[in-house]
Amino acid sequence: MTISRLGRAALAVAVALSPAGVAACSGQNPKGEVTVLALWTGSEKAAFIEVLEAFKAQTGIAYDYQDTRALPQVLQAEVKTGNPPDVAIMASAGEFAEYARGGNLVKLDTLIGEHRRAFKEHWLLPMGEGRDRHIYAVPYKVSFKSAIWYRPDRTPEPPRENWDRLVSYTTSQAEAGTTPWCMGMGDAPSSGGTGTDAIEDILLHKSPEVYEKWATGRQSWSSPEVRDAWETWHEVFVEHAYGGPRAVLSTDFQDGGRPMFADPPGCLLEHQGSFIVDFYEQYQGLPNGAPRAGADFDFFPFPPFDPSGDTAGQPWLGAIDLAVMFNDTREARELIQFLATRKAQRIWPSDPVRGGGAIMANETVGAAAYRDPISRKIAGIVHSDRPMCFDASDAMPPAMRNAFSRAVLEYLNDPGRLTGLLEKLDEIHSKIPQTAWLDLPCGDKETQE
C-alpha cells in the first residue's frame, strides 16, 4: 500500500492515540527520495522548495516535503509509530534535545565535518560529554528576536535610545490618541509566542544574569524579577496594543503588524522576530501596496535599560531552525550535507520575492546574499561578536514551554490571575528534572549540555 506524506502524517497522529493501531502501512521510502517535515507554509514553504529543487538538480534525488504548523505534534506521533521523516526542520532546541537524548537522531559529526567551521559553536548545539559529545543538527535559519519594527515615514525618530525613552514615547502617543503597539498572539496550535518573546526580551535586557538562570531552569517563575518582566510587558505593551487584549488574542502573529501600514496607521511599533519581514512584504490590499523592507519599514534593536543608552555588549535574543536526520539513508545524508553548504544557505535569502528576513546560520553566506538592507543589517548583528542568548521558551523542555505559552494567553485574558499562573508554572517546573533543561549559552558562555 502507498499513501501520501500528508496521509502518513494524519495517520500517525491518529495511530498515536491507539497503541493497537501501529502502522501496518508504514513501508520504506521509494528509492531515490528523501522525506522532509517542516513548519514552513505559504511563502516560506515556497522559498524552501527552491532550496529542495536545487538539491534535486544537483543530486538527482527527489524529495517529499510535508509542511505543518503543528510540527511538534505530528513529529511526536510519527516517531511514536515508527514512521518519522528522513529529515525534519525543528524550531525548538528543547524538543531537539529530547530527541537527541532519546536516541532518535543520527549523529552528524562526519557529515558536516568540513562545514563545521562555518557555524558558531553555539548554533551547533553539541550534545553529550567528553567522547560522547556529538553534533545532531545542521543550523539553518536564525531568528533575531530583539527587534522593534516601525515605519520611517510615521516615526522618523524612533525611541531607540533606551528603555525610558521607549516607555515615554508609548505614553505620549497613547495620550495623543494614537495606539503605540501592534500585536497578534495567534499561531495555532502553539499560540502565545509573541508574548513569550517580549517577556523574555524584557527580562534579558533588564537582568541578563537572572534571565540565564531562569532560561536554564534555576530561577523561580514567581521570583520578583520574573514577575516584574510579565507586569512590565503588560503595562507597556499590552495595555497600549491595537484593539486591546481581546483583539490581540484573536489576531494571528503574522497579521499583527498589518494596521501599521494603514493610512492613517492603526499602530506604530511592533516587537517581533526577523522572520516578520517576509510576512510584512506579503501584505495585500494596503493603500500604498505591499510594504518594502528598508523603504516602508525598518527596525531598531530592543533598547537598553541603561539610561546612557550604551548598547556595547548588549545581548540579543536568538532562535535557530535545525535540520536533523531521523533515518540514516543515503538520500537523507546527501540532503543534510547539502543544507550545511554555503550554496544551499544562499538560496533563500537571495530570493527577490521571498528572501526578506531569512538570516542564515552559515557565516560564509556573505552580505551580498541578502537582498534588502534590513536583512543585511540583521545578519551583521547575528554574525558579529555581540553576545547572543537563546530564546528561553524554545530551549525549555516542551512541557514547560507549552505551559508558558498557555499562561501568556490566560494572562492576556485576565491579568488579575498572574500570581496563580506563576505558581502553576512553578508547580510544573518542580516536576521536571534539572537534567531535562539545556544549559545553553548566554553572552560569551560556551555551549554545554
CSV table of C-alpha atoms in Angstrom, one decimal:
chain,number,residue,atom,x,y,z
A,1,MET,CA,0.0,0.0,0.0
A,2,THR,CA,1.3,3.5,-0.8
A,3,ILE,CA,-0.1,6.6,0.9
A,4,SER,CA,0.9,10.3,0.5
A,5,ARG,CA,3.2,12.1,3.0
A,6,LEU,CA,0.1,14.1,4.1
A,7,GLY,CA,-1.8,10.9,4.6
A,8,ARG,CA,1.0,9.4,6.6
A,9,ALA,CA,1.1,12.5,8.9
A,10,ALA,CA,-2.6,12.3,9.5
A,11,LEU,CA,-2.4,8.5,10.1
A,12,ALA,CA,0.5,8.9,12.5
A,13,VAL,CA,-1.5,11.4,14.7
A,14,ALA,CA,-4.5,9.1,14.7
A,15,VAL,CA,-2.4,5.9,15.4
A,16,ALA,CA,-0.5,7.7,18.2
A,17,LEU,CA,-3.8,7.8,20.1
A,18,SER,CA,-4.2,4.0,19.8
A,19,PRO,CA,-1.1,1.8,20.5
A,20,ALA,CA,-3.0,-1.2,19.0
A,21,GLY,CA,-3.1,0.6,15.6
A,22,VAL,CA,0.7,0.7,15.0
A,23,ALA,CA,1.2,1.4,11.2
A,24,ALA,CA,0.5,-1.6,9.2
A,25,CYS,CA,1.2,0.5,6.1
A,26,SER,CA,4.5,2.2,7.2
A,27,GLY,CA,6.7,0.8,4.4
A,28,GLN,CA,10.1,2.1,3.2
A,29,ASN,CA,10.5,5.3,1.3
A,30,PRO,CA,10.8,5.0,-2.5
A,31,LYS,CA,14.3,4.6,-3.7
A,32,GLY,CA,16.0,7.9,-4.5
A,33,GLU,CA,13.6,10.0,-2.4
A,34,VAL,CA,14.0,11.9,0.9
A,35,THR,CA,11.1,12.9,3.1
A,36,VAL,CA,11.2,16.3,4.8
A,37,LEU,CA,9.0,17.6,7.5
A,38,ALA,CA,9.0,21.4,8.4
A,39,LEU,CA,6.7,24.0,9.8
A,40,TRP,CA,7.2,26.4,6.8
A,41,THR,CA,3.9,27.2,4.9
A,42,GLY,CA,2.9,29.8,2.4
A,43,SER,CA,5.8,32.0,1.1
A,44,GLU,CA,8.3,30.4,3.5
A,45,LYS,CA,7.4,27.0,2.1
A,46,ALA,CA,7.9,28.3,-1.5
A,47,ALA,CA,11.3,29.7,-0.5
A,48,PHE,CA,12.4,26.4,1.0
A,49,ILE,CA,11.1,24.4,-2.0
A,50,GLU,CA,13.6,26.4,-4.1
A,51,VAL,CA,16.3,25.0,-1.8
A,52,LEU,CA,15.0,21.5,-2.3
A,53,GLU,CA,14.8,22.0,-6.0
A,54,ALA,CA,18.4,23.0,-6.1
A,55,PHE,CA,19.3,19.9,-4.1
A,56,LYS,CA,17.3,17.7,-6.6
A,57,ALA,CA,19.0,19.3,-9.6
A,58,GLN,CA,22.4,18.7,-8.0
A,59,THR,CA,21.9,15.1,-6.8
A,60,GLY,CA,19.0,13.7,-8.8
A,61,ILE,CA,17.3,12.8,-5.5
A,62,ALA,CA,13.6,13.5,-5.3
A,63,TYR,CA,12.0,15.0,-2.2
A,64,ASP,CA,8.6,14.6,-0.5
A,65,TYR,CA,8.0,17.8,1.5
A,66,GLN,CA,5.3,18.0,4.2
A,67,ASP,CA,4.5,21.3,5.9
A,68,THR,CA,2.5,21.6,9.1
A,69,ARG,CA,2.1,24.4,11.7
A,70,ALA,CA,1.6,21.5,14.2
A,71,LEU,CA,5.1,20.1,13.7
A,72,PRO,CA,5.7,19.1,17.3
A,73,GLN,CA,2.5,17.1,17.5
A,74,VAL,CA,2.9,15.5,14.1
A,75,LEU,CA,6.6,14.7,14.6
A,76,GLN,CA,5.9,13.2,18.0
A,77,ALA,CA,3.2,11.0,16.6
A,78,GLU,CA,5.3,9.8,13.6
A,79,VAL,CA,8.3,8.9,15.9
A,80,LYS,CA,6.0,7.1,18.2
A,81,THR,CA,4.5,5.0,15.4
A,82,GLY,CA,8.0,4.2,13.9
A,83,ASN,CA,7.4,6.3,10.8
A,84,PRO,CA,9.5,9.5,11.2
A,85,PRO,CA,10.5,11.7,8.3
A,86,ASP,CA,14.0,11.2,7.0
A,87,VAL,CA,14.8,14.8,7.8
A,88,ALA,CA,12.9,17.3,9.9
A,89,ILE,CA,13.5,21.1,10.4
A,90,MET,CA,12.9,21.8,14.1
A,91,ALA,CA,12.4,25.2,15.6
A,92,SER,CA,12.7,24.2,19.3
A,93,ALA,CA,16.0,23.5,20.9
A,94,GLY,CA,14.2,21.9,23.8
A,95,GLU,CA,12.4,19.3,21.6
A,96,PHE,CA,15.6,18.7,19.6
A,97,ALA,CA,17.4,17.9,22.9
A,98,GLU,CA,14.7,15.3,23.8
A,99,TYR,CA,15.0,13.5,20.5
A,100,ALA,CA,18.8,13.6,20.7
A,101,ARG,CA,18.9,12.2,24.2
A,102,GLY,CA,16.3,9.6,23.3
A,103,GLY,CA,18.5,8.1,20.6
A,104,ASN,CA,16.1,9.1,17.8
A,105,LEU,CA,18.6,11.3,15.8
A,106,VAL,CA,21.5,10.3,13.7
A,107,LYS,CA,24.9,11.7,14.6
A,108,LEU,CA,26.1,14.2,12.0
A,109,ASP,CA,29.8,14.8,13.1
A,110,THR,CA,31.3,13.3,10.0
A,111,LEU,CA,28.6,14.5,7.6
A,112,ILE,CA,29.2,18.2,8.3
A,113,GLY,CA,32.8,18.0,9.4
A,114,GLU,CA,34.2,20.2,6.5
A,115,HIS,CA,31.4,22.7,7.1
A,116,ARG,CA,31.6,22.9,10.9
A,117,ARG,CA,33.8,26.0,10.9
A,118,ALA,CA,31.2,27.9,9.0
A,119,PHE,CA,28.9,27.9,12.1
A,120,LYS,CA,29.3,29.5,15.5
A,121,GLU,CA,29.7,26.7,18.1
A,122,HIS,CA,26.5,27.6,20.0
A,123,TRP,CA,24.3,27.1,16.9
A,124,LEU,CA,25.6,23.5,16.5
A,125,LEU,CA,24.1,22.5,19.9
A,126,PRO,CA,26.6,19.7,20.6
A,127,MET,CA,25.1,17.1,23.0
A,128,GLY,CA,26.8,14.8,25.5
A,129,GLU,CA,30.0,14.8,27.4
A,130,GLY,CA,33.6,14.0,26.5
A,131,ARG,CA,33.9,11.4,23.8
A,132,ASP,CA,30.2,11.0,23.7
A,133,ARG,CA,29.7,14.6,22.7
A,134,HIS,CA,28.2,14.8,19.2
A,135,ILE,CA,26.6,17.0,16.6
A,136,TYR,CA,23.0,16.1,15.8
A,137,ALA,CA,21.8,19.1,13.8
A,138,VAL,CA,22.7,21.4,10.9
A,139,PRO,CA,22.0,25.0,12.0
A,140,TYR,CA,19.9,26.5,9.2
A,141,LYS,CA,17.9,29.7,9.7
A,142,VAL,CA,18.4,32.2,12.6
A,143,SER,CA,15.7,34.3,14.1
A,144,PHE,CA,16.7,37.7,15.6
A,145,LYS,CA,14.1,38.2,18.3
A,146,SER,CA,15.2,41.5,19.8
A,147,ALA,CA,13.7,43.8,17.1
A,148,ILE,CA,11.1,46.6,17.3
A,149,TRP,CA,9.6,47.5,13.9
A,150,TYR,CA,8.3,50.9,12.7
A,151,ARG,CA,7.5,53.0,9.7
A,152,PRO,CA,10.2,55.6,9.0
A,153,ASP,CA,7.7,57.9,7.4
A,154,ARG,CA,5.5,57.9,10.5
A,155,THR,CA,8.2,57.6,13.1
A,156,PRO,CA,11.3,59.4,11.7
A,157,GLU,CA,12.9,59.4,15.1
A,158,PRO,CA,12.1,56.1,16.7
A,159,PRO,CA,12.6,55.7,20.5
A,160,ARG,CA,15.7,53.6,20.3
A,161,GLU,CA,17.9,55.4,22.8
A,162,ASN,CA,16.9,53.4,26.0
A,163,TRP,CA,14.0,51.8,27.7
A,164,ASP,CA,12.8,55.0,29.4
A,165,ARG,CA,12.6,56.7,26.1
A,166,LEU,CA,10.5,53.8,24.7
A,167,VAL,CA,8.2,54.0,27.7
A,168,SER,CA,7.8,57.8,27.4
A,169,TYR,CA,7.1,57.5,23.7
A,170,THR,CA,4.5,54.8,24.3
A,171,THR,CA,2.8,57.0,27.0
A,172,SER,CA,2.9,60.2,24.9
A,173,GLN,CA,1.4,58.5,21.8
A,174,ALA,CA,-1.4,56.9,23.8
A,175,GLU,CA,-2.2,60.3,25.4
A,176,ALA,CA,-2.3,61.9,22.0
A,177,GLY,CA,-4.9,59.3,20.9
A,178,THR,CA,-2.6,57.1,18.8
A,179,THR,CA,-2.2,53.4,19.6
A,180,PRO,CA,1.5,52.7,20.1
A,181,TRP,CA,1.7,48.9,19.8
A,182,CYS,CA,0.8,46.4,17.1
A,183,MET,CA,0.4,42.8,18.3
A,184,GLY,CA,-1.0,39.4,17.3
A,185,MET,CA,-0.8,36.3,19.5
A,186,GLY,CA,-2.3,33.6,17.3
A,187,ASP,CA,-0.2,30.8,15.9
A,188,ALA,CA,-2.4,27.7,16.2
A,189,PRO,CA,-1.8,25.2,17.7
A,190,SER,CA,1.1,27.0,19.5
A,191,SER,CA,-0.2,30.5,20.1
A,192,GLY,CA,1.4,32.9,22.6
A,193,GLY,CA,4.9,33.1,21.2
A,194,THR,CA,4.6,36.8,20.6
A,195,GLY,CA,4.1,37.3,24.3
A,196,THR,CA,6.8,34.8,25.5
A,197,ASP,CA,9.3,36.6,23.2
A,198,ALA,CA,8.5,40.0,24.6
A,199,ILE,CA,8.7,38.8,28.3
A,200,GLU,CA,12.0,37.2,27.6
A,201,ASP,CA,13.4,40.3,25.9
A,202,ILE,CA,12.4,42.5,28.8
A,203,LEU,CA,14.0,40.1,31.4
A,204,LEU,CA,17.1,39.6,29.3
A,205,HIS,CA,17.8,43.3,28.9
A,206,LYS,CA,16.9,44.1,32.5
A,207,SER,CA,18.9,41.4,34.1
A,208,PRO,CA,20.9,39.0,31.9
A,209,GLU,CA,22.1,37.0,34.9
A,210,VAL,CA,18.6,36.3,36.1
A,211,TYR,CA,17.5,35.6,32.5
A,212,GLU,CA,20.2,32.9,32.2
A,213,LYS,CA,19.2,31.3,35.5
A,214,TRP,CA,15.5,31.3,34.5
A,215,ALA,CA,16.1,30.0,31.0
A,216,THR,CA,18.1,27.1,32.3
A,217,GLY,CA,15.6,26.1,35.0
A,218,ARG,CA,17.4,27.6,38.0
A,219,GLN,CA,15.1,30.5,38.8
A,220,SER,CA,11.6,30.5,40.2
A,221,TRP,CA,8.8,31.8,37.9
A,222,SER,CA,7.4,33.6,41.0
A,223,SER,CA,10.6,35.4,41.7
A,224,PRO,CA,10.3,39.2,41.8
A,225,GLU,CA,12.5,39.7,38.7
A,226,VAL,CA,10.5,37.2,36.5
A,227,ARG,CA,7.1,38.6,37.8
A,228,ASP,CA,8.3,42.1,37.0
A,229,ALA,CA,9.0,41.1,33.4
A,230,TRP,CA,5.4,39.9,33.0
A,231,GLU,CA,4.0,43.0,34.6
A,232,THR,CA,6.2,45.3,32.5
A,233,TRP,CA,5.2,43.6,29.3
A,234,HIS,CA,1.5,44.1,30.2
A,235,GLU,CA,1.9,47.7,31.3
A,236,VAL,CA,3.9,48.9,28.4
A,237,PHE,CA,2.9,46.7,25.5
A,238,VAL,CA,-0.5,45.0,26.1
A,239,GLU,CA,-2.3,48.0,27.7
A,240,HIS,CA,-1.4,50.1,24.6
A,241,ALA,CA,-2.0,47.4,22.0
A,242,TYR,CA,-4.1,47.8,18.9
A,243,GLY,CA,-7.7,46.6,19.6
A,244,GLY,CA,-7.0,45.7,23.2
A,245,PRO,CA,-6.2,42.3,24.7
A,246,ARG,CA,-9.2,40.5,23.1
A,247,ALA,CA,-8.2,41.6,19.6
A,248,VAL,CA,-4.6,40.6,20.3
A,249,LEU,CA,-5.8,37.1,21.3
A,250,SER,CA,-7.8,36.7,18.1
A,251,THR,CA,-5.1,38.1,15.7
A,252,ASP,CA,-2.5,35.8,14.1
A,253,PHE,CA,1.1,36.8,14.7
A,254,GLN,CA,1.7,37.3,11.0
A,255,ASP,CA,-1.1,39.9,10.8
A,256,GLY,CA,-0.3,41.8,14.0
A,257,GLY,CA,1.6,44.5,12.1
A,258,ARG,CA,-0.9,45.0,9.3
A,259,PRO,CA,-2.5,48.1,11.0
A,260,MET,CA,0.9,49.8,11.0
A,261,PHE,CA,0.6,50.1,7.2
A,262,ALA,CA,-2.9,51.5,7.1
A,263,ASP,CA,-3.4,55.2,6.2
A,264,PRO,CA,-3.5,56.6,8.8
A,265,PRO,CA,-1.7,53.8,10.7
A,266,GLY,CA,-3.6,52.0,13.4
A,267,CYS,CA,-0.4,51.4,15.5
A,268,LEU,CA,3.2,52.5,15.3
A,269,LEU,CA,5.5,49.8,16.7
A,270,GLU,CA,5.7,46.0,16.8
A,271,HIS,CA,8.0,43.7,18.8
A,272,GLN,CA,8.6,40.7,16.6
A,273,GLY,CA,11.4,38.5,15.2
A,274,SER,CA,13.3,39.0,12.0
A,275,PHE,CA,11.1,36.4,10.2
A,276,ILE,CA,8.3,39.0,10.2
A,277,VAL,CA,9.9,40.8,7.2
A,278,ASP,CA,8.6,38.2,4.8
A,279,PHE,CA,5.1,38.5,6.3
A,280,TYR,CA,5.1,42.3,6.0
A,281,GLU,CA,6.1,42.1,2.4
A,282,GLN,CA,3.2,39.7,1.6
A,283,TYR,CA,0.5,42.1,2.9
A,284,GLN,CA,-2.0,42.8,0.2
A,285,GLY,CA,-4.8,45.4,-0.1
A,286,LEU,CA,-2.9,48.2,1.5
A,287,PRO,CA,-3.2,51.9,0.4
A,288,ASN,CA,0.4,52.1,-0.8
A,289,GLY,CA,0.8,48.5,-1.9
A,290,ALA,CA,2.9,45.8,-0.3
A,291,PRO,CA,5.5,47.2,2.1
A,292,ARG,CA,9.2,47.1,1.1
A,293,ALA,CA,12.0,46.4,3.6
A,294,GLY,CA,14.1,49.5,4.1
A,295,ALA,CA,11.7,51.8,2.3
A,296,ASP,CA,8.4,51.3,4.1
A,297,PHE,CA,9.6,49.7,7.4
A,298,ASP,CA,12.7,49.4,9.5
A,299,PHE,CA,13.7,48.2,12.9
A,300,PHE,CA,15.8,49.1,15.9
A,301,PRO,CA,17.2,46.6,18.4
A,302,PHE,CA,15.5,46.3,21.8
A,303,PRO,CA,16.7,49.3,23.8
A,304,PRO,CA,19.0,49.0,26.8
A,305,PHE,CA,17.7,49.7,30.3
A,306,ASP,CA,20.9,51.7,30.9
A,307,PRO,CA,19.8,55.4,30.8
A,308,SER,CA,23.1,56.2,29.0
A,309,GLY,CA,21.9,54.2,26.0
A,310,ASP,CA,25.2,52.3,25.8
A,311,THR,CA,24.5,49.3,23.5
A,312,ALA,CA,28.0,47.9,23.7
A,313,GLY,CA,27.8,44.4,24.9
A,314,GLN,CA,24.0,44.4,24.9
A,315,PRO,CA,22.8,40.8,24.4
A,316,TRP,CA,20.2,39.8,21.8
A,317,LEU,CA,17.6,37.1,21.8
A,318,GLY,CA,18.1,34.4,19.2
A,319,ALA,CA,16.5,31.2,18.0
A,320,ILE,CA,17.6,28.7,15.4
A,321,ASP,CA,15.9,26.3,12.9
A,322,LEU,CA,17.7,23.0,13.0
A,323,ALA,CA,17.9,20.3,10.3
A,324,VAL,CA,18.0,16.9,11.9
A,325,MET,CA,18.1,13.3,10.5
A,326,PHE,CA,15.9,10.5,11.8
A,327,ASN,CA,16.6,7.9,9.2
A,328,ASP,CA,20.1,7.1,8.1
A,329,THR,CA,19.6,6.8,4.4
A,330,ARG,CA,21.9,7.8,1.5
A,331,GLU,CA,19.3,10.4,0.4
A,332,ALA,CA,19.0,11.9,3.9
A,333,ARG,CA,22.8,12.1,4.3
A,334,GLU,CA,23.1,14.0,1.0
A,335,LEU,CA,20.4,16.4,1.9
A,336,ILE,CA,21.9,17.1,5.3
A,337,GLN,CA,25.3,17.7,3.8
A,338,PHE,CA,23.7,20.0,1.2
A,339,LEU,CA,21.8,22.1,3.7
A,340,ALA,CA,25.1,22.8,5.6
A,341,THR,CA,26.8,24.3,2.5
A,342,ARG,CA,27.2,27.9,1.6
A,343,LYS,CA,25.5,27.2,-1.7
A,344,ALA,CA,22.3,25.9,-0.1
A,345,GLN,CA,22.2,28.6,2.6
A,346,ARG,CA,22.5,31.4,0.0
A,347,ILE,CA,19.4,30.4,-1.9
A,348,TRP,CA,16.6,31.5,0.5
A,349,PRO,CA,18.0,35.0,1.4
A,350,SER,CA,18.8,35.7,-2.3
A,351,ASP,CA,15.1,35.1,-3.4
A,352,PRO,CA,14.0,38.5,-4.7
A,353,VAL,CA,10.4,37.8,-3.7
A,354,ARG,CA,10.6,35.7,-0.5
A,355,GLY,CA,14.1,36.3,0.9
A,356,GLY,CA,13.3,39.1,3.3
A,357,GLY,CA,14.2,38.3,6.9
A,358,ALA,CA,15.8,35.0,6.1
A,359,ILE,CA,19.0,35.1,8.2
A,360,MET,CA,21.2,32.1,7.7
A,361,ALA,CA,23.4,30.4,10.2
A,362,ASN,CA,26.3,29.7,7.8
A,363,GLU,CA,28.7,32.6,8.3
A,364,THR,CA,30.2,32.2,4.8
A,365,VAL,CA,26.9,33.2,3.1
A,366,GLY,CA,28.1,36.8,2.9
A,367,ALA,CA,26.3,40.1,3.0
A,368,ALA,CA,25.7,40.1,-0.8
A,369,ALA,CA,23.3,37.2,-0.5
A,370,TYR,CA,20.8,39.3,1.5
A,371,ARG,CA,18.6,41.1,-1.0
A,372,ASP,CA,17.4,44.0,1.2
A,373,PRO,CA,19.2,46.4,3.6
A,374,ILE,CA,17.2,45.2,6.6
A,375,SER,CA,18.2,41.6,6.2
A,376,ARG,CA,21.8,42.7,5.7
A,377,LYS,CA,21.7,44.8,8.9
A,378,ILE,CA,20.3,41.9,10.9
A,379,ALA,CA,22.8,39.5,9.5
A,380,GLY,CA,25.5,41.9,10.6
A,381,ILE,CA,24.3,41.7,14.2
A,382,VAL,CA,23.8,37.9,14.1
A,383,HIS,CA,27.3,37.3,12.8
A,384,SER,CA,29.0,39.9,14.9
A,385,ASP,CA,30.6,39.4,18.3
A,386,ARG,CA,27.6,40.9,20.1
A,387,PRO,CA,26.5,38.4,22.7
A,388,MET,CA,23.5,36.2,22.0
A,389,CYS,CA,21.2,34.5,24.4
A,390,PHE,CA,18.9,31.6,23.3
A,391,ASP,CA,15.2,32.2,23.2
A,392,ALA,CA,14.2,30.7,26.6
A,393,SER,CA,10.9,29.2,25.6
A,394,ASP,CA,12.4,27.5,22.5
A,395,ALA,CA,15.1,25.9,24.7
A,396,MET,CA,12.8,24.9,27.6
A,397,PRO,CA,11.6,21.3,28.0
A,398,PRO,CA,8.4,21.0,25.8
A,399,ALA,CA,6.1,20.7,28.8
A,400,MET,CA,7.4,23.9,30.3
A,401,ARG,CA,7.4,25.8,27.0
A,402,ASN,CA,3.8,24.8,26.3
A,403,ALA,CA,2.7,25.8,29.8
A,404,PHE,CA,4.5,29.2,29.4
A,405,SER,CA,2.6,29.9,26.1
A,406,ARG,CA,-0.7,28.9,27.6
A,407,ALA,CA,-0.1,31.1,30.7
A,408,VAL,CA,0.6,34.1,28.4
A,409,LEU,CA,-2.8,33.7,26.8
A,410,GLU,CA,-4.5,33.3,30.1
A,411,TYR,CA,-2.7,36.4,31.4
A,412,LEU,CA,-3.9,38.4,28.4
A,413,ASN,CA,-7.5,37.3,29.1
A,414,ASP,CA,-7.3,38.0,32.8
A,415,PRO,CA,-4.3,39.9,34.2
A,416,GLY,CA,-5.6,39.6,37.7
A,417,ARG,CA,-4.6,35.9,37.6
A,418,LEU,CA,-0.9,36.5,37.3
A,419,THR,CA,0.0,35.2,40.8
A,420,GLY,CA,-1.8,31.9,40.3
A,421,LEU,CA,-0.4,31.5,36.8
A,422,LEU,CA,3.2,31.9,38.0
A,423,GLU,CA,2.5,29.5,40.9
A,424,LYS,CA,1.2,26.9,38.4
A,425,LEU,CA,4.3,27.4,36.3
A,426,ASP,CA,6.4,26.8,39.3
A,427,GLU,CA,4.5,23.6,40.1
A,428,ILE,CA,5.1,22.3,36.5
A,429,HIS,CA,8.7,23.3,36.8
A,430,SER,CA,9.1,21.3,40.0
A,431,LYS,CA,8.1,18.1,38.2
A,432,ILE,CA,10.8,18.5,35.5
A,433,PRO,CA,14.2,17.2,36.4
A,434,GLN,CA,17.1,19.6,36.1
A,435,THR,CA,18.8,17.2,33.6
A,436,ALA,CA,15.9,17.9,31.2
A,437,TRP,CA,17.0,21.6,30.8
A,438,LEU,CA,19.5,22.8,28.4
A,439,ASP,CA,22.4,24.8,29.7
A,440,LEU,CA,22.6,27.0,26.6
A,441,PRO,CA,25.0,29.9,26.1
A,442,CYS,CA,24.0,33.4,27.2
A,443,GLY,CA,26.6,36.1,26.3
A,444,ASP,CA,30.1,34.7,25.9
A,445,LYS,CA,29.4,31.4,27.8
A,446,GLU,CA,30.4,28.3,25.9
A,447,THR,CA,27.7,25.8,24.9
A,448,GLN,CA,27.4,22.8,27.2
A,449,GLU,CA,24.6,20.4,27.9
